Short mmCIF file of C-alpha atoms in Angstrom, two decimals:
data_model
loop_
_atom_site.label_atom_id
_atom_site.label_comp_id
_atom_site.label_asym_id
_atom_site.label_seq_id
_atom_site.Cartn_x
_atom_site.Cartn_y
_atom_site.Cartn_z
CA UNK A 1252 114.57 95.33 91.31
CA UNK A 1253 117.39 94.11 89.08
CA UNK A 1254 116.94 90.58 87.74
CA UNK A 1255 119.11 88.00 85.98
CA UNK A 1256 116.81 85.11 85.21
CA UNK A 1257 118.37 81.75 84.38
CA UNK A 1258 118.41 80.37 80.86
CA UNK A 1259 115.75 77.74 81.59
CA UNK A 1260 113.05 80.38 82.04
CA UNK A 1261 114.33 83.71 80.72
CA UNK A 1262 112.85 83.54 77.21
CA UNK A 1263 109.59 81.80 78.08
CA UNK A 1264 106.18 83.44 78.54
CA UNK A 1265 106.33 82.68 82.27
CA UNK A 1266 109.86 84.05 82.48
CA UNK A 1267 108.94 87.31 80.80
CA UNK A 1268 105.92 87.72 83.07
CA UNK A 1269 107.94 86.95 86.21
CA UNK A 1270 110.70 89.34 85.13
CA UNK A 1271 108.20 92.18 84.63
CA UNK A 1272 106.71 91.59 88.09
CA UNK A 1273 110.09 91.39 89.81
CA UNK A 1274 111.30 94.61 88.20
CA UNK A 1275 108.34 96.48 89.69
CA UNK A 1276 109.10 95.41 93.26
CA UNK A 1277 111.20 97.87 95.29
CA UNK A 1278 111.21 95.71 98.45
CA UNK A 1279 109.60 98.51 100.47
CA UNK A 1280 107.91 96.04 102.81
CA UNK A 1281 104.51 97.74 102.91
CA UNK A 1282 103.02 94.37 101.94
CA UNK A 1283 104.13 92.68 105.15
CA UNK A 1284 101.76 94.86 107.17
CA UNK A 1285 98.72 93.31 105.49
CA UNK A 1286 99.95 89.73 105.04
CA UNK A 1287 97.95 87.29 107.23
CA UNK A 1288 100.69 84.65 107.45
CA UNK A 1289 103.38 87.18 108.31
CA UNK A 1290 101.18 88.56 111.06
CA UNK A 1291 100.71 85.08 112.52
CA UNK A 1292 104.27 83.80 112.14
CA UNK A 1293 106.41 86.94 112.14
CA UNK A 1294 108.78 85.31 109.66
CA UNK A 1295 110.00 87.42 106.74
CA UNK A 1296 110.03 84.30 104.56
CA UNK A 1297 106.30 83.88 105.24
CA UNK A 1298 105.47 87.35 103.95
CA UNK A 1299 105.22 88.65 100.37
CA UNK A 1300 108.61 90.34 100.34
CA UNK A 1301 110.35 87.20 101.56
CA UNK A 1302 108.49 84.97 99.14
CA UNK A 1303 109.36 87.28 96.25
CA UNK A 1304 113.02 87.03 97.25
CA UNK A 1305 112.83 83.22 97.37
CA UNK A 1306 111.12 83.00 93.98
CA UNK A 1307 113.64 85.40 92.47
CA UNK A 1308 116.55 83.25 93.64
CA UNK A 1309 114.99 80.10 92.20
CA UNK A 1310 114.27 81.75 88.84
CA UNK A 1311 117.84 83.06 88.77
CA UNK A 1312 119.19 79.53 89.14
CA UNK A 1313 119.49 78.77 92.85
CA UNK A 1314 118.06 75.26 93.36
CA UNK A 1315 114.70 75.14 95.09
CA UNK A 1316 114.39 73.42 98.46
CA UNK A 1317 111.66 71.82 100.54
CA UNK A 1318 111.82 74.87 102.80
CA UNK A 1319 111.10 77.23 99.89
CA UNK A 1320 108.18 75.06 98.82
CA UNK A 1321 106.73 75.14 102.34
CA UNK A 1322 106.98 78.93 102.59
CA UNK A 1323 105.18 79.27 99.25
CA UNK A 1324 102.57 76.68 100.26
CA UNK A 1325 101.76 78.70 103.37
CA UNK A 1326 100.75 81.67 101.22
CA UNK A 1327 96.95 82.03 101.04
CA UNK A 1328 97.12 83.86 97.69
CA UNK A 1329 94.76 86.36 99.33
CA UNK A 1330 96.37 89.23 97.35
CA UNK A 1331 96.04 91.71 100.21
CA UNK A 1332 99.65 92.58 99.42
CA UNK A 1333 98.63 93.62 95.90
CA UNK A 1334 96.06 96.01 97.32
CA UNK A 1335 98.70 97.50 99.62
CA UNK A 1336 101.60 97.66 97.15
CA UNK A 1337 102.35 101.24 96.01
CA UNK A 1338 104.27 99.93 92.98
CA UNK A 1339 101.47 97.80 91.53
CA UNK A 1340 103.34 94.49 91.89
CA UNK A 1341 101.17 91.61 90.67
CA UNK A 1342 102.42 89.23 93.31
CA UNK A 1343 99.94 86.47 92.47
CA UNK A 1344 101.26 86.21 88.91
CA UNK A 1345 104.80 85.77 90.22
CA UNK A 1346 103.62 83.26 92.80
CA UNK A 1347 101.96 81.14 90.10
CA UNK A 1348 105.21 80.97 88.15
CA UNK A 1349 107.31 80.41 91.25
CA UNK A 1350 105.16 77.67 92.72
CA UNK A 1351 105.11 75.74 89.46
CA UNK A 1352 108.91 75.88 89.13
CA UNK A 1353 109.55 75.00 92.78
CA UNK A 1354 107.23 71.97 92.62
CA UNK A 1355 108.91 70.92 89.37
CA UNK A 1356 112.31 70.99 91.06
CA UNK A 1357 111.16 69.62 94.43
CA UNK A 1358 108.26 67.23 93.77
CA UNK A 1359 105.87 66.50 96.60
CA UNK A 1360 106.00 63.12 98.30
CA UNK A 1361 103.46 60.42 97.47
CA UNK A 1362 100.98 61.17 100.31
CA UNK A 1363 100.90 64.86 99.41
CA UNK A 1364 100.39 64.11 95.73
CA UNK A 1365 97.66 61.61 96.58
CA UNK A 1366 95.86 64.14 98.78
CA UNK A 1367 95.89 66.74 96.01
CA UNK A 1368 94.74 64.20 93.45
CA UNK A 1369 91.77 63.22 95.61
CA UNK A 1370 90.83 66.85 96.23
CA UNK A 1371 90.95 67.67 92.52
CA UNK A 1372 88.80 64.73 91.58
CA UNK A 1373 86.25 64.90 94.38
CA UNK A 1374 85.72 68.64 94.81
CA UNK A 1375 85.59 69.42 91.11
CA UNK A 1376 83.10 66.61 90.37
CA UNK A 1377 79.67 68.01 91.19
CA UNK A 1378 77.84 64.67 91.28
CA UNK A 1379 80.51 62.84 93.28
CA UNK A 1380 80.91 65.66 95.78
CA UNK A 1381 77.15 65.91 96.23
CA UNK A 1382 76.86 62.18 96.90
CA UNK A 1383 79.72 62.22 99.42
CA UNK A 1384 78.28 65.28 101.15
CA UNK A 1385 74.92 63.54 101.51
CA UNK A 1386 76.71 60.52 102.99
CA UNK A 1387 78.64 62.79 105.36
CA UNK A 1388 75.42 64.39 106.58
CA UNK A 1389 73.96 60.95 107.20
CA UNK A 1390 76.90 59.87 109.36
CA UNK A 1391 77.88 63.29 110.70
CA UNK A 1392 77.64 62.19 114.31
CA UNK A 1393 80.31 59.53 113.79
CA UNK A 1394 82.84 61.85 112.12
CA UNK A 1395 85.75 63.62 113.85
CA UNK A 1396 84.72 67.04 115.14
CA UNK A 1397 86.94 68.97 112.70
CA UNK A 1398 85.49 67.12 109.72
CA UNK A 1399 81.91 67.31 110.97
CA UNK A 1400 82.24 71.09 111.35
CA UNK A 1401 82.87 71.38 107.62
CA UNK A 1402 79.54 69.75 106.74
CA UNK A 1403 76.78 72.37 106.66
CA UNK A 1404 73.21 71.62 107.60
CA UNK A 1405 71.14 70.96 104.51
CA UNK A 1406 69.22 74.03 103.31
CA UNK A 1407 66.47 74.36 100.74
CA UNK A 1408 67.18 76.37 97.61
CA UNK A 1409 63.67 77.63 97.06
CA UNK A 1410 62.05 77.90 93.66
CA UNK A 1411 63.73 79.30 90.57
CA UNK A 1412 61.58 81.76 88.55
CA UNK A 1413 59.84 80.54 85.41
CA UNK A 1414 61.98 80.54 82.28
CA UNK A 1415 61.46 82.65 79.17
CA UNK A 1416 59.70 85.51 80.94
CA UNK A 1417 62.23 88.28 80.17
CA UNK A 1418 63.99 89.47 77.05
CA UNK A 1419 67.16 90.11 79.06
CA UNK A 1420 69.08 86.91 79.86
CA UNK A 1421 72.25 86.09 81.77
CA UNK A 1422 74.15 82.87 82.38
CA UNK A 1423 75.06 81.68 85.86
CA UNK A 1424 78.03 79.53 86.81
CA UNK A 1425 76.71 76.63 88.88
CA UNK A 1426 80.21 75.57 89.91
CA UNK A 1427 81.27 72.36 91.60
CA UNK A 1428 80.70 72.38 95.38
CA UNK A 1429 78.23 75.26 95.63
CA UNK A 1430 75.13 73.41 94.31
CA UNK A 1431 75.47 70.87 97.13
CA UNK A 1432 76.83 73.09 99.90
CA UNK A 1433 74.76 76.25 99.41
CA UNK A 1434 72.00 75.63 96.82
CA UNK A 1435 70.12 78.71 98.01
CA UNK A 1436 72.75 81.05 96.59
CA UNK A 1437 72.05 80.78 92.86
CA UNK A 1438 68.32 80.30 93.43
CA UNK A 1439 68.17 83.53 95.44
CA UNK A 1440 70.21 85.27 92.74
CA UNK A 1441 67.75 84.10 90.09
CA UNK A 1442 64.82 85.49 92.10
CA UNK A 1443 66.51 88.84 92.68
CA UNK A 1444 67.42 89.22 89.00
CA UNK A 1445 63.93 88.11 87.98
CA UNK A 1446 62.54 90.97 90.05
CA UNK A 1447 64.87 93.28 88.12
CA UNK A 1448 63.65 92.00 84.75
CA UNK A 1449 66.51 89.60 84.00
CA UNK A 1450 66.29 85.85 83.45
CA UNK A 1451 69.14 83.85 84.95
CA UNK A 1452 69.87 80.32 83.79
CA UNK A 1453 72.65 77.73 84.05
CA UNK A 1454 74.33 75.73 81.29
CA UNK A 1455 74.14 72.10 82.51
CA UNK A 1456 77.37 71.02 80.82
CA UNK A 1457 79.45 73.74 82.51
CA UNK A 1458 81.24 72.73 85.69
CA UNK A 1459 84.11 73.66 87.98
CA UNK A 1460 85.75 76.96 87.06
CA UNK A 1461 89.22 75.37 87.34
CA UNK A 1462 90.48 77.32 90.36
CA UNK A 1463 90.78 74.20 92.52
CA UNK A 1464 93.06 72.43 90.06
CA UNK A 1465 95.08 75.55 89.34
CA UNK A 1466 95.97 76.01 92.99
CA UNK A 1467 96.70 72.30 93.41
CA UNK A 1468 99.69 72.22 91.04
CA UNK A 1469 97.63 71.30 87.95
CA UNK A 1470 97.44 74.24 85.55
CA UNK A 1471 96.61 71.99 82.60
CA UNK A 1472 93.54 70.56 84.34
CA UNK A 1473 92.48 74.15 85.08
CA UNK A 1474 92.81 75.00 81.39
CA UNK A 1475 90.72 71.93 80.51
CA UNK A 1476 88.00 73.15 82.89
CA UNK A 1477 88.08 76.58 81.27
CA UNK A 1478 87.79 75.10 77.78
CA UNK A 1479 84.83 72.94 78.84
CA UNK A 1480 83.03 75.95 80.30
CA UNK A 1481 83.75 78.07 77.25
CA UNK A 1482 82.30 75.34 75.02
CA UNK A 1483 79.20 75.16 77.25
CA UNK A 1484 78.69 78.92 77.29
CA UNK A 1485 79.69 79.90 73.78
CA UNK A 1486 76.39 79.12 72.01
CA UNK A 1487 74.60 81.32 74.55
CA UNK A 1488 77.18 84.07 74.08
CA UNK A 1489 76.53 83.95 70.34
CA UNK A 1490 72.81 84.19 71.10
CA UNK A 1491 73.34 87.40 73.04
CA UNK A 1492 73.46 86.72 76.78
CA UNK A 1493 74.42 89.93 78.55
CA UNK A 1494 76.75 88.47 81.13
CA UNK A 1495 78.08 85.41 82.88
CA UNK A 1496 77.08 85.88 86.50
CA UNK A 1497 79.24 84.32 89.22
CA UNK A 1498 78.03 84.24 92.81
CA UNK A 1499 81.20 82.73 94.32
CA UNK A 1500 83.88 85.42 94.29
CA UNK A 1501 86.64 82.80 94.17
CA UNK A 1502 85.21 81.43 90.93
CA UNK A 1503 84.74 84.95 89.64
CA UNK A 1504 88.46 85.69 89.92
CA UNK A 1505 89.22 82.53 87.96
CA UNK A 1506 86.70 83.10 85.15
CA UNK A 1507 87.77 86.73 84.79
CA UNK A 1508 91.29 85.36 84.30
CA UNK A 1509 90.39 82.93 81.49
CA UNK A 1510 91.90 85.26 78.91
CA UNK A 1511 95.27 85.10 80.68
CA UNK A 1512 95.01 81.39 81.45
CA UNK A 1513 94.43 80.50 77.80
CA UNK A 1514 96.46 83.28 76.20
CA UNK A 1515 98.72 80.75 74.51
CA UNK A 1516 95.91 78.57 73.15
CA UNK A 1517 95.44 79.30 69.44
CA UNK A 1518 91.95 77.81 69.41
CA UNK A 1519 90.54 79.25 72.64
CA UNK A 1520 92.46 82.48 73.31
CA UNK A 1521 89.95 84.82 71.63
CA UNK A 1522 86.92 83.06 73.08
CA UNK A 1523 88.52 83.00 76.54
CA UNK A 1524 89.12 86.74 76.44
CA UNK A 1525 85.48 87.29 75.44
CA UNK A 1526 84.20 85.08 78.26
CA UNK A 1527 86.41 86.89 80.75
CA UNK A 1528 85.04 90.24 79.59
CA UNK A 1529 81.45 89.01 80.11
CA UNK A 1530 82.06 87.68 83.62
CA UNK A 1531 80.40 89.69 86.40
CA UNK A 1532 80.14 89.22 90.11
CA UNK A 1533 76.46 89.32 90.99
CA UNK A 1534 77.06 92.53 92.97
CA UNK A 1535 78.23 94.26 89.79
CA UNK A 1536 75.03 93.22 88.00
CA UNK A 1537 72.73 94.44 90.76
CA UNK A 1538 74.63 97.69 91.24
CA UNK A 1539 74.06 98.47 87.56
CA UNK A 1540 70.28 98.07 88.07
CA UNK A 1541 70.02 100.72 90.80
CA UNK A 1542 66.77 102.29 89.60
CA UNK A 1543 64.92 98.99 89.25
CA UNK A 1544 66.30 97.77 92.56
CA UNK A 1545 65.10 100.83 94.45
CA UNK A 1546 61.56 100.32 93.18
CA UNK A 1547 61.49 96.64 94.15
CA UNK A 1548 62.93 96.76 97.65
CA UNK A 1549 60.48 96.53 100.53
CA UNK A 1550 61.73 99.22 102.88
CA UNK A 1551 62.15 98.04 106.48
CA UNK A 1552 64.63 97.85 109.34
CA UNK A 1553 66.17 94.41 108.86
CA UNK A 1554 68.66 94.00 111.66
CA UNK A 1555 72.40 94.02 112.17
CA UNK A 1556 74.74 92.37 109.66
CA UNK A 1557 78.51 91.87 109.74
CA UNK A 1558 79.77 91.68 106.18
CA UNK A 1559 82.85 89.59 105.46
CA UNK A 1560 84.39 90.68 102.17
CA UNK A 1561 86.24 87.68 100.71
CA UNK A 1562 89.80 88.27 99.53
CA UNK A 1563 88.80 87.18 96.05
CA UNK A 1564 86.21 89.96 96.01
CA UNK A 1565 88.10 92.91 97.52
CA UNK A 1566 91.68 92.07 96.50
CA UNK A 1567 91.17 89.77 93.51
CA UNK A 1568 88.29 91.48 91.70
CA UNK A 1569 88.86 94.89 93.32
CA UNK A 1570 85.18 95.17 94.27
CA UNK A 1571 84.93 97.16 97.48
CA UNK A 1572 81.97 98.83 99.14
CA UNK A 1573 79.42 97.70 96.55
CA UNK A 1574 77.75 94.93 98.54
CA UNK A 1575 77.86 96.96 101.72
CA UNK A 1576 75.97 99.80 99.99
CA UNK A 1577 73.38 97.37 98.59
CA UNK A 1578 72.74 95.83 102.00
CA UNK A 1579 72.34 99.26 103.59
CA UNK A 1580 69.88 100.27 100.88
CA UNK A 1581 67.92 97.09 101.59
CA UNK A 1582 67.51 98.16 105.21
CA UNK A 1583 70.27 96.24 106.98
CA UNK A 1584 72.50 97.92 109.55
CA UNK A 1585 76.14 97.02 108.97
CA UNK A 1586 78.38 96.60 111.98
CA UNK A 1587 81.99 97.74 111.99
CA UNK A 1588 84.44 94.90 111.30
CA UNK A 1589 88.07 95.50 112.25
CA UNK A 1590 90.86 94.23 110.02
CA UNK A 1591 88.34 93.68 107.24
CA UNK A 1592 91.18 93.32 104.74
CA UNK A 1593 92.49 90.12 106.35
CA UNK A 1594 91.75 86.61 105.06
CA UNK A 1595 89.41 84.25 106.93
CA UNK A 1596 91.68 81.29 106.19
CA UNK A 1597 89.42 79.43 103.76
CA UNK A 1598 91.36 80.13 100.54
CA UNK A 1599 90.03 77.22 98.48
CA UNK A 1600 91.67 74.03 99.73
CA UNK A 1601 93.96 75.89 102.16
CA UNK A 1602 91.69 74.96 105.07
CA UNK A 1603 92.28 71.29 104.24
CA UNK A 1604 96.00 71.48 103.47
CA UNK A 1605 97.03 74.00 106.15
CA UNK A 1606 94.44 73.36 108.89
CA UNK A 1607 96.32 74.88 111.83
CA UNK A 1608 96.93 78.22 110.13
CA UNK A 1609 93.46 78.19 108.64
CA UNK A 1610 91.71 77.72 111.97
CA UNK A 1611 93.78 80.48 113.58
CA UNK A 1612 92.78 82.87 110.82
CA UNK A 1613 89.14 81.78 110.98
CA UNK A 1614 88.93 82.28 114.73
CA UNK A 1615 90.54 85.73 114.44
CA UNK A 1616 88.10 86.66 111.68
CA UNK A 1617 85.07 85.42 113.62
CA UNK A 1618 86.16 87.40 116.67
CA UNK A 1619 86.28 90.54 114.52
CA UNK A 1620 82.97 89.80 112.81
CA UNK A 1621 81.00 89.08 115.97
CA UNK A 1622 82.38 91.65 118.41
CA UNK A 1623 79.61 94.16 117.57
CA UNK A 1624 76.78 91.64 118.01
CA UNK A 1625 75.43 91.09 114.49
CA UNK A 1626 72.35 88.92 113.98
CA UNK A 1627 73.91 87.39 110.88
CA UNK A 1628 77.25 87.27 109.08
CA UNK A 1629 77.08 87.78 105.31
CA UNK A 1630 79.74 86.92 102.77
CA UNK A 1631 80.16 86.48 99.02
CA UNK A 1632 81.97 83.17 98.52
CA UNK A 1633 80.89 79.61 99.22
CA UNK A 1634 84.27 78.61 100.64
CA UNK A 1635 84.32 81.49 103.12
CA UNK A 1636 80.69 80.86 104.01
CA UNK A 1637 81.14 77.21 104.94
CA UNK A 1638 84.54 77.80 106.56
CA UNK A 1639 83.22 80.57 108.83
CA UNK A 1640 80.01 78.68 109.59
CA UNK A 1641 82.07 75.74 110.85
CA UNK A 1642 83.26 77.81 113.83
CA UNK A 1643 80.45 80.34 114.28
CA UNK A 1644 77.45 80.51 116.59
CA UNK A 1645 76.09 83.35 114.45
CA UNK A 1646 74.41 82.27 111.17
CA UNK A 1647 76.57 82.77 108.07
CA UNK A 1648 74.77 83.37 104.76
CA UNK A 1649 75.52 84.56 101.27
CA UNK A 1650 74.59 88.24 101.04
CA UNK A 1651 72.32 87.64 98.04
CA UNK A 1652 69.98 85.67 100.31
CA UNK A 1653 69.55 88.81 102.43
CA UNK A 1654 68.75 90.85 99.32
CA UNK A 1655 66.23 88.20 98.26
CA UNK A 1656 64.52 88.49 101.65
CA UNK A 1657 64.21 92.26 101.16
CA UNK A 1658 62.39 92.05 97.81
#
């Protein structure tokens, strides 16, 4: 695609990145076939090709409008279009640049800015979110049905293995909402890795990965979160930890992108690239321990499971088929799930900011997941897990809990 970027962005880092992405796009339209919002709305401007066209016009000097901002806001950033694209267009990179410029030109109104400010401060603050969640559980019966559905029943994490029992050690990202919403996830991961001869531990001063802020118009706050985590993890990196294990695939995409996020930071760029290279989804860690895993699994028929592969896992991190193979090896029978490439509608804060679209996508996904009568739905991201559970009569769990039960 030929481009003529405007002077205000042409010679900037963002401009050069956007130009490279745009030049790869041939407007073939293959991406529209796998775009969840295009499938729901049937509007070219709510598909990747249409959004690319809108961003291109803005970066070439056509003033942004509220309409353009709304079409970009409706994008889930699921990146299914990237998986489909035969030209290798990194749509999400272009979207990041485009969204930032559009919001700069067409600022949100006060209520919208206030909503985003509250979300950034509450969701990214582990202690505050945990306290509010506990309060919500206490008064769940008095809350509106849509809000009450987002509050999961409290679950017990179970015991973490004893520390300092293995020579091999890995860090775990605790994250922001996951410790309160699904505390069993990292605890189960620690037990599984312990059985494989690996000690897993968390750095208390690490926090939110920064993805929430980044997708809420605040790239600088996201960079601050990345720097804080790098500072928390760096002493352990210097002491030889093998990996930084992330159990929420949405956080994994963000941490693996730290090198790009901080590429212009003279102090942190090198460290960020190193952290990104050490980041592993837990499935990648377990897959690499195939021999030890086989010897520790208790062979049995364990029932039918529908696996929901989050967009951040299959499209963002390009991890496909790994978890499914692990669950099968552990004795679970996987059901067929149609349209497995489509988003469930969680997408970070999307379910809060675009509730109508989000619920439509969730209901479509649940229909696909449950049509072959699974006993449980498994997934790999805390946001997807709680979002699906809010509308499901079938239990929804993180897949690592199922692996823990098989060992």
